[in-house]
Tab-separated table of C-alpha atoms and ligand atoms in Angstrom:
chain	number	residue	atom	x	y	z
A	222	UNK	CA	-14.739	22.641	-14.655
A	223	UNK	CA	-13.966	20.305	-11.642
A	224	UNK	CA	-10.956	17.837	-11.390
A	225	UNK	CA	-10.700	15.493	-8.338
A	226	UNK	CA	-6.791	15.132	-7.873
A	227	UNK	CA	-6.872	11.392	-6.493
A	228	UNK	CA	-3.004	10.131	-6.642
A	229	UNK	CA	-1.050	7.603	-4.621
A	230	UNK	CA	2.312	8.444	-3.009
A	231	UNK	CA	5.619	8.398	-5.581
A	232	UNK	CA	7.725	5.858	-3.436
A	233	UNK	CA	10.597	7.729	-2.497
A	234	UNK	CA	9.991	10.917	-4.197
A	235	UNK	CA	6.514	12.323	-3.093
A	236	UNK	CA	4.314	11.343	-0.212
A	237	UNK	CA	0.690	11.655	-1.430
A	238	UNK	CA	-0.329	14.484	-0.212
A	239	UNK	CA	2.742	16.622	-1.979
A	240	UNK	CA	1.793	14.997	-4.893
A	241	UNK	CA	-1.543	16.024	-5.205
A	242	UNK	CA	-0.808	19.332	-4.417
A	243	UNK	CA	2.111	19.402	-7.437
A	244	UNK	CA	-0.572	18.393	-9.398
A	245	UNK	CA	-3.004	20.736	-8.360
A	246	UNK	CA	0.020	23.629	-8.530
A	247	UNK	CA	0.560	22.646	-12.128
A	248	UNK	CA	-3.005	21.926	-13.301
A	249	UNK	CA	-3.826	26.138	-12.186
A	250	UNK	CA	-1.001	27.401	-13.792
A	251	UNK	CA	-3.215	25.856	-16.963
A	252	UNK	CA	-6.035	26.645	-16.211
A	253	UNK	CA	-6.525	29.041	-12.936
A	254	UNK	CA	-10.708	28.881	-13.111
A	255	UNK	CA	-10.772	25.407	-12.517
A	256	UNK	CA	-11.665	23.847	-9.292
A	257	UNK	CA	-9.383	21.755	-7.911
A	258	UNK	CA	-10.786	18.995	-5.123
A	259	UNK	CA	-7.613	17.417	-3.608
A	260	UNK	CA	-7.755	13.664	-2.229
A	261	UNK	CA	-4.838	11.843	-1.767
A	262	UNK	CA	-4.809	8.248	-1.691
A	263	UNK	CA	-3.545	5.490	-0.122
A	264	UNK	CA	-4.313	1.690	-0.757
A	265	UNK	CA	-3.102	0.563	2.870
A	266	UNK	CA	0.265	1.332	2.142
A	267	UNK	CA	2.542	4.354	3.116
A	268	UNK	CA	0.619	7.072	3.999
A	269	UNK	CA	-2.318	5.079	4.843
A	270	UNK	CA	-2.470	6.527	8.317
A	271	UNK	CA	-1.845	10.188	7.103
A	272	UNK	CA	-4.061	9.786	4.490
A	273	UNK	CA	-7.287	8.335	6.300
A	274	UNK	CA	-6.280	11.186	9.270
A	275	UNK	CA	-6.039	14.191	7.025
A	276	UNK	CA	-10.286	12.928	6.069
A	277	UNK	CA	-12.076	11.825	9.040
A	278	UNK	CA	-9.881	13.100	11.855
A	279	UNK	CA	-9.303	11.253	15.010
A	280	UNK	CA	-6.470	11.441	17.097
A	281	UNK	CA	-3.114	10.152	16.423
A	282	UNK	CA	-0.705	8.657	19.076
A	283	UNK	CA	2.975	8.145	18.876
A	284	UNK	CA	4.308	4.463	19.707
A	285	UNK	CA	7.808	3.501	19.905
A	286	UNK	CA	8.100	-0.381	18.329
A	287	UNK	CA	10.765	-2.893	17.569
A	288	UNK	CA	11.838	-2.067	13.961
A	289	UNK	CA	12.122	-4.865	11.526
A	290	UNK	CA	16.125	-5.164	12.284
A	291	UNK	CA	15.471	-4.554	15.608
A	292	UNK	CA	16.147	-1.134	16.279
A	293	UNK	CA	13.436	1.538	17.871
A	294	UNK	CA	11.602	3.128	15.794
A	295	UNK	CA	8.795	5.462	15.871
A	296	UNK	CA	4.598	4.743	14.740
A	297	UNK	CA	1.467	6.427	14.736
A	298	UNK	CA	-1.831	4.642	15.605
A	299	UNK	CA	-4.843	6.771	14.342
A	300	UNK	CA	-7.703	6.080	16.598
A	301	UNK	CA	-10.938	7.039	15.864
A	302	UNK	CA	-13.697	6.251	17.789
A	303	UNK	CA	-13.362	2.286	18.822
A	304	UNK	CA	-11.259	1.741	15.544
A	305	UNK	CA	-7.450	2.089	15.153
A	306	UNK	CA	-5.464	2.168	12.213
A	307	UNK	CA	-2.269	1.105	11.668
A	308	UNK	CA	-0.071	1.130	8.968
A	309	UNK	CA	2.242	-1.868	8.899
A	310	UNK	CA	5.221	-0.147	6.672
A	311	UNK	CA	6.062	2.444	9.888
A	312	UNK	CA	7.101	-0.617	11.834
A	313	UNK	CA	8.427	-2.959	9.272
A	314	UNK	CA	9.211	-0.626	5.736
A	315	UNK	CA	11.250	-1.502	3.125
A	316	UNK	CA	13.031	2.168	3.997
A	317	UNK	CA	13.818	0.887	7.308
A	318	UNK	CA	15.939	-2.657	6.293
A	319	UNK	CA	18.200	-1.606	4.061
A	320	UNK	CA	19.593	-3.624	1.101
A	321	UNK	CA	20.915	-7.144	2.848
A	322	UNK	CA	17.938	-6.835	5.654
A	323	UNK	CA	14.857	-9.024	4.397
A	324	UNK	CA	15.688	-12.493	5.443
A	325	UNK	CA	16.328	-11.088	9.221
A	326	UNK	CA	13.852	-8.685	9.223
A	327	UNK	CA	10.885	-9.553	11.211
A	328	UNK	CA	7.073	-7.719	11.453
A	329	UNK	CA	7.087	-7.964	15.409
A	330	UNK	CA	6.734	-4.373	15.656
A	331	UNK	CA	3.715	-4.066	13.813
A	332	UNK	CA	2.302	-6.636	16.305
A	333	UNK	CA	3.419	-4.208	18.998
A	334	UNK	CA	1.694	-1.480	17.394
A	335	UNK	CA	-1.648	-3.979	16.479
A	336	UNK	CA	-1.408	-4.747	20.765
A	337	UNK	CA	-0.881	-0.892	21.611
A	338	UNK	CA	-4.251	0.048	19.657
A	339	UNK	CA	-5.825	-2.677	21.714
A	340	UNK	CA	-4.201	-1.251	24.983
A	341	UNK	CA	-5.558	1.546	23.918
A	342	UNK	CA	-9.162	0.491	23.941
A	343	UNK	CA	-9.684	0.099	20.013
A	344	UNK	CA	-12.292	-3.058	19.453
A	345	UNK	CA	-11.485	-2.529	15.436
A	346	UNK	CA	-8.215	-2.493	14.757
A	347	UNK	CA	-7.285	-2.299	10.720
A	348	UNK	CA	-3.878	-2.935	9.389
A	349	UNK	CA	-2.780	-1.097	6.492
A	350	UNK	CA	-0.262	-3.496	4.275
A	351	UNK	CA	1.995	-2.284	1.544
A	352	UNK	CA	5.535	-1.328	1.125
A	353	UNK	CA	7.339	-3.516	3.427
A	354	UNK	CA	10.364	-4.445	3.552
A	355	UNK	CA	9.858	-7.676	5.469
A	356	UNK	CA	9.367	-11.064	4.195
A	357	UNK	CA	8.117	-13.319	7.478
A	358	UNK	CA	5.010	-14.390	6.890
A	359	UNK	CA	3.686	-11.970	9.578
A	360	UNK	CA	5.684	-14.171	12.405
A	361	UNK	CA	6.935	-11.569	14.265
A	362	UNK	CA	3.712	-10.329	14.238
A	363	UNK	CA	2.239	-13.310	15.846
A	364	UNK	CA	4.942	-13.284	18.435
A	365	UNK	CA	4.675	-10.066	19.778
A	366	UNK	CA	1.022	-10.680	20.271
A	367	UNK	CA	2.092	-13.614	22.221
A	368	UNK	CA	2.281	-16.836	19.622
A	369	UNK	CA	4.929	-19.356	20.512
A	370	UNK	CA	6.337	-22.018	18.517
A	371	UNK	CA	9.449	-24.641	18.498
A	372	UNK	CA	11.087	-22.090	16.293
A	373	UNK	CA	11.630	-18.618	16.789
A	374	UNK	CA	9.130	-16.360	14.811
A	375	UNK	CA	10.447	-12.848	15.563
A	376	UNK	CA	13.947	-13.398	13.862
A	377	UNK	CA	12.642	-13.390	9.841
A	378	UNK	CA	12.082	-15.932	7.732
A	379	UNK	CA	14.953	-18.009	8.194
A	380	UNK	CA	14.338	-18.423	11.742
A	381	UNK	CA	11.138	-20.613	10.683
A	382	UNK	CA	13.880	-23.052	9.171
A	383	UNK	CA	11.949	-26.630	10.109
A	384	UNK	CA	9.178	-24.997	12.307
A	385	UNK	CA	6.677	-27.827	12.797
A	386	UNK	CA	4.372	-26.349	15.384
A	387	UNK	CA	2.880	-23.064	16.406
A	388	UNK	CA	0.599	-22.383	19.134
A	389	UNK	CA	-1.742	-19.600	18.078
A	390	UNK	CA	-3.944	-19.784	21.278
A	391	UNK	CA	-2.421	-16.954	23.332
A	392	UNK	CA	-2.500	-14.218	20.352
A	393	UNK	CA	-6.025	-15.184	19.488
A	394	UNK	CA	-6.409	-14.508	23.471
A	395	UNK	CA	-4.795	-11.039	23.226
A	396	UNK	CA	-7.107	-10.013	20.194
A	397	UNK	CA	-10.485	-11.880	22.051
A	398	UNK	CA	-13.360	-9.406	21.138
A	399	UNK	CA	-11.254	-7.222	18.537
A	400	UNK	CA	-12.021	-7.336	15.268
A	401	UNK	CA	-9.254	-7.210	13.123
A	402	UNK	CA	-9.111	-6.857	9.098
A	403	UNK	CA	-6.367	-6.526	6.508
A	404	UNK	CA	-6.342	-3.547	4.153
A	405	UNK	CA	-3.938	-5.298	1.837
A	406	UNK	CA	-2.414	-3.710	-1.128
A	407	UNK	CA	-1.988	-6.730	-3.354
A	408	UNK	CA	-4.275	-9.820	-3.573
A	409	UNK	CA	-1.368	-12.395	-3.773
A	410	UNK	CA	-0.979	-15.636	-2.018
A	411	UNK	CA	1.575	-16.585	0.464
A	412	UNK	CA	3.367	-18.921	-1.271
A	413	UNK	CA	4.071	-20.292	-4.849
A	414	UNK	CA	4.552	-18.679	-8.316
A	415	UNK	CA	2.589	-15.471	-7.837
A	416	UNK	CA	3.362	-15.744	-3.902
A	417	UNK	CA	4.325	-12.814	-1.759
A	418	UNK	CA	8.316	-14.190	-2.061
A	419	UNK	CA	8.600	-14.437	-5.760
A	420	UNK	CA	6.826	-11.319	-6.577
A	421	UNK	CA	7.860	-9.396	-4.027
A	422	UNK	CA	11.031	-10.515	-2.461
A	423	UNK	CA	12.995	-8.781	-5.038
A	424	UNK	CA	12.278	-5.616	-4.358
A	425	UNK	CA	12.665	-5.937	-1.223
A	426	UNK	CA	16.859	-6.856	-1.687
A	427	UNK	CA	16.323	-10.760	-1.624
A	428	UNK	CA	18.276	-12.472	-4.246
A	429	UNK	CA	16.782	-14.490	-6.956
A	430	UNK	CA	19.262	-17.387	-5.952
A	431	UNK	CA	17.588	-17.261	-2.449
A	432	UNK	CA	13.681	-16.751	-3.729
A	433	UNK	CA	13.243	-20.526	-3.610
A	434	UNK	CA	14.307	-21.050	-0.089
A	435	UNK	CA	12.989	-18.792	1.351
A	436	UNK	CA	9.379	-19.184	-0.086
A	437	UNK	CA	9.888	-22.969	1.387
A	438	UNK	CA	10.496	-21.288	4.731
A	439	UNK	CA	7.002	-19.988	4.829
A	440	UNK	CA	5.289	-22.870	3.066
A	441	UNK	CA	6.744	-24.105	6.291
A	442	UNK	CA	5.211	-22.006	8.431
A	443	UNK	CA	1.911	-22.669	6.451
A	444	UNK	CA	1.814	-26.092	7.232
A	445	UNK	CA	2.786	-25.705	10.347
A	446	UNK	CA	-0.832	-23.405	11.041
A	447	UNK	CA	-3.368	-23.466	8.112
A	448	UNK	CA	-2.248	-24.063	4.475
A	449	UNK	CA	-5.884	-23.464	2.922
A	450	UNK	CA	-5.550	-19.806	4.621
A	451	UNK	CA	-2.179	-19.224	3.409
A	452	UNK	CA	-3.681	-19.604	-0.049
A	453	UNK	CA	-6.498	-17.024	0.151
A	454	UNK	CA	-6.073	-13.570	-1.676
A	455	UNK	CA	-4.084	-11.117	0.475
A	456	UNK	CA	-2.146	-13.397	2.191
A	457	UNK	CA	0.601	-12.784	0.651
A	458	UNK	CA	0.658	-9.290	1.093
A	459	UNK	CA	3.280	-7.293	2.980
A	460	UNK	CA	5.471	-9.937	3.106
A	461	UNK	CA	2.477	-12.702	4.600
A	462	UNK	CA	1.566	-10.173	7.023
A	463	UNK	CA	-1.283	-10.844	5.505
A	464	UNK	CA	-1.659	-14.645	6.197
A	465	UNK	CA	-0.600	-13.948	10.022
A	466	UNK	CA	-3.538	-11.324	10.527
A	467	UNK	CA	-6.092	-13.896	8.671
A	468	UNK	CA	-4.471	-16.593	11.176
A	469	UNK	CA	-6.061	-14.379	14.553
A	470	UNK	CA	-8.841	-14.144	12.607
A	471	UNK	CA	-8.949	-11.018	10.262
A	472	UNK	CA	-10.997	-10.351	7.085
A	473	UNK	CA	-9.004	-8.986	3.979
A	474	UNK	CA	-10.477	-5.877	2.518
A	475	UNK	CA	-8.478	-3.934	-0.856
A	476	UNK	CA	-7.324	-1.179	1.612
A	477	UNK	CA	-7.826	1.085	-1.788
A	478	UNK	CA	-11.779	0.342	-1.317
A	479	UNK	CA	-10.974	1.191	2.891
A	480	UNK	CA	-9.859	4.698	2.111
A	481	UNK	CA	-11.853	5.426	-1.110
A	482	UNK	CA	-14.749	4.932	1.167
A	483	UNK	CA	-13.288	6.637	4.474
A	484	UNK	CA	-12.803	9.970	1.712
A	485	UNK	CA	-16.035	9.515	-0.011
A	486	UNK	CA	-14.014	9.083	-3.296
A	487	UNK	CA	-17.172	8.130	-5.377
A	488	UNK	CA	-19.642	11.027	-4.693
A	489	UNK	CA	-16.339	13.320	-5.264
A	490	UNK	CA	-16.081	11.960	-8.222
A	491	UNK	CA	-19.642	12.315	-9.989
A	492	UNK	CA	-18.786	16.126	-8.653
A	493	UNK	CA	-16.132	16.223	-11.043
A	494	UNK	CA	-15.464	16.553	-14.443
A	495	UNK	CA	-12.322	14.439	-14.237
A	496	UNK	CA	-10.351	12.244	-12.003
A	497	UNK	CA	-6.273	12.609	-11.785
A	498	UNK	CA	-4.716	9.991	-10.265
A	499	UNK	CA	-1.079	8.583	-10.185
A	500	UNK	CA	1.528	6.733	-8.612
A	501	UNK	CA	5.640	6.349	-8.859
A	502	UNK	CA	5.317	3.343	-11.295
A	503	UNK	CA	2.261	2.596	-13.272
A	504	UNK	CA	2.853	-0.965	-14.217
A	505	UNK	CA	1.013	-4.088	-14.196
A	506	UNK	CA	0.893	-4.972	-10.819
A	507	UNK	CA	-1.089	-1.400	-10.328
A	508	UNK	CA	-3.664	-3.956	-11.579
A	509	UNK	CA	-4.113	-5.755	-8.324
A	510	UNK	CA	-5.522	-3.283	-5.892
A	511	UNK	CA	-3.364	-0.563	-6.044
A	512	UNK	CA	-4.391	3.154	-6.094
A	513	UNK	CA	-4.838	3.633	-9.977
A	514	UNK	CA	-6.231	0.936	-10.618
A	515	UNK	CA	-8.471	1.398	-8.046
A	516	UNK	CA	-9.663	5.282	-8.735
A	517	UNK	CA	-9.993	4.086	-11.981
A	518	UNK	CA	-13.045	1.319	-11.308
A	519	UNK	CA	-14.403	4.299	-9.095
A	520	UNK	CA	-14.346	6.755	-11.787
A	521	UNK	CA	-15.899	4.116	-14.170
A	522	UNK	CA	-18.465	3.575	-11.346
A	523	UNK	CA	-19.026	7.623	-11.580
A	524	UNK	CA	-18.980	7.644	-15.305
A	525	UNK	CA	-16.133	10.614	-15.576
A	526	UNK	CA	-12.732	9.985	-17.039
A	527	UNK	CA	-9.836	9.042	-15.304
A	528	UNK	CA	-6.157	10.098	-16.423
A	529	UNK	CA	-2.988	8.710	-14.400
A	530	UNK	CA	0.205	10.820	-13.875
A	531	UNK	CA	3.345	8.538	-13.246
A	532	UNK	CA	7.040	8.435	-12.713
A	533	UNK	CA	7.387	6.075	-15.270
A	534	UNK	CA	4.142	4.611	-17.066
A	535	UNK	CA	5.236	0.411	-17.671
A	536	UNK	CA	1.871	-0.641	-19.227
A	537	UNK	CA	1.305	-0.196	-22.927
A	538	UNK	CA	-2.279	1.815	-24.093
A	539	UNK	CA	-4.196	-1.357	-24.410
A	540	UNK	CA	-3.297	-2.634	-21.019
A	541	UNK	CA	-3.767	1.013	-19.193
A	542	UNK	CA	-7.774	0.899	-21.044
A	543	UNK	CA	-8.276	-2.338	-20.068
A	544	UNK	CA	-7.470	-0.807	-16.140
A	545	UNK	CA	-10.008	1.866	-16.925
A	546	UNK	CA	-7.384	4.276	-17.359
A	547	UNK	CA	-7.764	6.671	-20.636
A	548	UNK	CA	-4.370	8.431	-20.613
A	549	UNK	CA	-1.114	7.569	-18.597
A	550	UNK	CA	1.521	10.386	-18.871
A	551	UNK	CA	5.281	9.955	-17.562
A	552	UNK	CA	7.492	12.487	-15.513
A	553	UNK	CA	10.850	10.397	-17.097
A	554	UNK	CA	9.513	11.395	-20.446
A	555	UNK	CA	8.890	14.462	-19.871
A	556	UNK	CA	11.955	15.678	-18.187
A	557	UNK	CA	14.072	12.861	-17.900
A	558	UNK	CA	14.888	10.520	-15.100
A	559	UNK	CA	17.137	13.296	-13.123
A	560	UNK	CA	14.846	15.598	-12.923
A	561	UNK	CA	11.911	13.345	-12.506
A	562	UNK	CA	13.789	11.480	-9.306
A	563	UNK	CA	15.648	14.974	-8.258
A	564	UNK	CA	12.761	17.596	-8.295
A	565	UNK	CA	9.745	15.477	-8.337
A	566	UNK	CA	7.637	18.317	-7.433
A	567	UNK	CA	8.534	20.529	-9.803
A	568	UNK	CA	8.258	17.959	-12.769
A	569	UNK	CA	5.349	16.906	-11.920
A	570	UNK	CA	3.790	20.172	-11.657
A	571	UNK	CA	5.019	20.552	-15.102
A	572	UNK	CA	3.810	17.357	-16.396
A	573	UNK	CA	0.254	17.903	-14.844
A	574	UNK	CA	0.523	21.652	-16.819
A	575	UNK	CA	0.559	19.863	-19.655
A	576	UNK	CA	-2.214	17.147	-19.129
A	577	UNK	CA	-4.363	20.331	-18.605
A	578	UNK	CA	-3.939	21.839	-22.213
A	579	UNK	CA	-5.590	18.384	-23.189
A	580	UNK	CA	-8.059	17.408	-20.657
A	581	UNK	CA	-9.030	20.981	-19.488
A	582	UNK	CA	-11.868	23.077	-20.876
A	583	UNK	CA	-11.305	26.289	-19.751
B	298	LIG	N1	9.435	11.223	-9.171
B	298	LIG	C1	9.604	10.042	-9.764
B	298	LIG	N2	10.030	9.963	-11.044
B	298	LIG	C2	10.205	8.798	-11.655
B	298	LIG	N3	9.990	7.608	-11.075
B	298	LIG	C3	9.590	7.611	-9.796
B	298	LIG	C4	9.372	8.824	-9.085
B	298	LIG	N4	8.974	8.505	-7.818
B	298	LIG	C5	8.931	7.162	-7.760
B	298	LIG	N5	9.301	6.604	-8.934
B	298	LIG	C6	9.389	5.186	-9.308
B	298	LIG	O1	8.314	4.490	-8.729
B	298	LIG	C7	8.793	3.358	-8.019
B	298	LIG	C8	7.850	3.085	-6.853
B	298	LIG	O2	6.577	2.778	-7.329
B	298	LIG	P1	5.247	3.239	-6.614
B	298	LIG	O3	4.164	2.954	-7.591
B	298	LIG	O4	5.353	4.653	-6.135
B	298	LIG	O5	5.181	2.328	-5.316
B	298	LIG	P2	4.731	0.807	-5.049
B	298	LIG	O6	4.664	0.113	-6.377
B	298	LIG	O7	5.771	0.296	-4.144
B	298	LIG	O8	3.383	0.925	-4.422
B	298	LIG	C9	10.194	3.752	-7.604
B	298	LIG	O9	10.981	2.621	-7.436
B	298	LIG	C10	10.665	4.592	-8.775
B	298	LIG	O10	11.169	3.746	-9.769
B	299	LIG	O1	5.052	-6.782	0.095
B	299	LIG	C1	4.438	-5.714	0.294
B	299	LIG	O2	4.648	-4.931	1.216
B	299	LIG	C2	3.251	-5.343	-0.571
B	299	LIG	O3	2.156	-6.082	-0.248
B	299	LIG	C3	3.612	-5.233	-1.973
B	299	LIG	O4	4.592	-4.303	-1.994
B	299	LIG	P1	4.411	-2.827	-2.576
B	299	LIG	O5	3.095	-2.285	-2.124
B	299	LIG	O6	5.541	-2.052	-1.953
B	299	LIG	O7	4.551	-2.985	-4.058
């Protein structure tokens, strides 16, 4: 039989591509005579350059940006043909500020990169959003691409304390004849209760104490430029990176629909019996775009089955159906959080072994 092996990265643990090939390791130790077609995923998070280079090619170039606590740091641009892609966590990841970092931390370097693909001749330029450790409502962003405003915008969100005005004017300049869209992640807001901030900002090392605050600092900056935009779905992804690119202009596509198309994900999956997929943590928010989720609406689509492998599986049975999902199975239950965080690999090779004695036929 034929399984497409369709995972996400493991934050921390596994990039994509060594997860599917764990899985893949594990599933023909099962069941050798299967045939394994390998595609990992990305939803416009990390790996989303990798990922979208390792299927159509193109040529990748090395950039030097302003990280999101100021310090140089390295990013690809893929550019293929007169599209670039970016991915926004290179210049402004939540592995690059550190515990204390998010209300400093500014995108500006992911404007740098956005200006370098346009240097570079791209007329499409996509930004992949996801896994960011910044919380700026894309300001930096703006500024590097040459916004100005009577507040600085390239020193995080609490430099936009009392920003009133922003000119937009010379960014939308910079970007005149590019067309730019967001390949966002999440579909949350800027602002409010489900708002990039509240749901987010935690993760990212922002205090609860502070979530209130500094949500106000970008409803800020959303008055100060266009409060009907900042509520739009997407806009609150990556920190309001989001928001920013929709400011100059961009349309917000799921960047899981992006790469599912770039790989050919549905076709692959009507040539297959089954469809693996997986993440770190399959929880709720998986719901909203992520890579499950999404593999899951595309195996639906292709009428096969769809099984996820996780770190830890968060959703209970009748929450994973109703995301199209028909089996989650967890590394920490398997082997226990040690080994599942110290030899990902490994355990989830094993785990996958097992998911083969039930789902294969051979
Ligand atoms: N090998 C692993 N074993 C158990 N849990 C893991 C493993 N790798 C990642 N995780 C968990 O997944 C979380 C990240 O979730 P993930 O779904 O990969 O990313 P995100 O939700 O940021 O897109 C980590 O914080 C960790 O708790
Ligand atoms: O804030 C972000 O970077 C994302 O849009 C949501 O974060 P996650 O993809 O790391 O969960």
């Amino acid at each position: 039989m034929r399984v497409l092996v369709a995972p996400d990265k493991f934050a921390g643990t596994l990039t994509a591509v060594e997860a599917a090939e764990a899985i893949a390791e594990g599933w023909r130790r099962r069941s050798p005579g299967d045939e394994i077609d390998l595609a990992p995923m990305s939803d416009g998070g990390p790996g989303f350059v990798d990922v979208l280079h390792a299927a159509t090619g193109g040529e990748l170039v090395v950039v030097t940006v302003t990280g999101p606590l100021g310090e140089p740091t390295p990013a690809t641009l893929l550019l293929s043909g007169d599209t670039a892609y970016v991915e926004s966590a290179q210049a402004c990841g939540v592995h690059l500020t550190g515990a204390e970092g998010v209300e400093l931390a500014t995108t500006v370097g992911v404007g740098q990169l956005v200006a370098a693909a346009v240097d570079a001749g791209a007329t499409t330029v996509v930004v992949g959003l996801g896994g960011s450790g910044t919380n700026d409502g894309g300001a930096g962003l703006l500024h590097a691409l040459g916004a100005t405003a009577d507040r600085r915008l390239d020193a995080g969100p609490l430099g936009l304390a009392d920003v009133t005005s922003v000119d937009l004017a010379p960014a939308r300049e910079r970007l005149a004849g590019v067309r730019l869209v967001a390949a966002s992640d999440v579909d949350s807001p800027l602002t409010g209760l489900f708002g990039a901030t509240k749901t987010f900002g935690p993760q990212k090392g922002l205090e609860e104490g502070r979530i209130a605050l500094v949500d106000g600092l970008l409803e800020q900056l959303a008055v100060a430029t266009d409060r009907r935009l900042s509520l739009e779905k997407g806009a609150g992804a990556a920190g309001g990176l989001g928001f920013a690119l929709m400011l100059l202009g961009a349309t917000r596509e799921p960047g899981i629909d992006l790469v599912a198309a770039a790989v050919d994900l549905e076709a692959r999956a009507r040539a297959a019996d089954v469809v693996v997929t997986g993440e770190g943590a399959f929880d709720f928010s998986s719901r909203s775009g992520k890579v499950p989720y999404g593999v899951a609406e595309i195996s639906a689509r292709a009428l096969r089955p769809c099984v996820a492998l996780a770190g830890q599986v968060l959703v209970g049975s009748r929450e994973m159906r109703a995301l199209g999902v028909e089996a989650a199975y967890s590394l920490v239950e398997l082997v226990g959080e040690e080994r599942a965080l110290g030899q990902p690999a490994q355990a989830l090779g094993e785990l996958a072994e097992r998911v083969a004695r039930t789902w294969s036929r051979e």
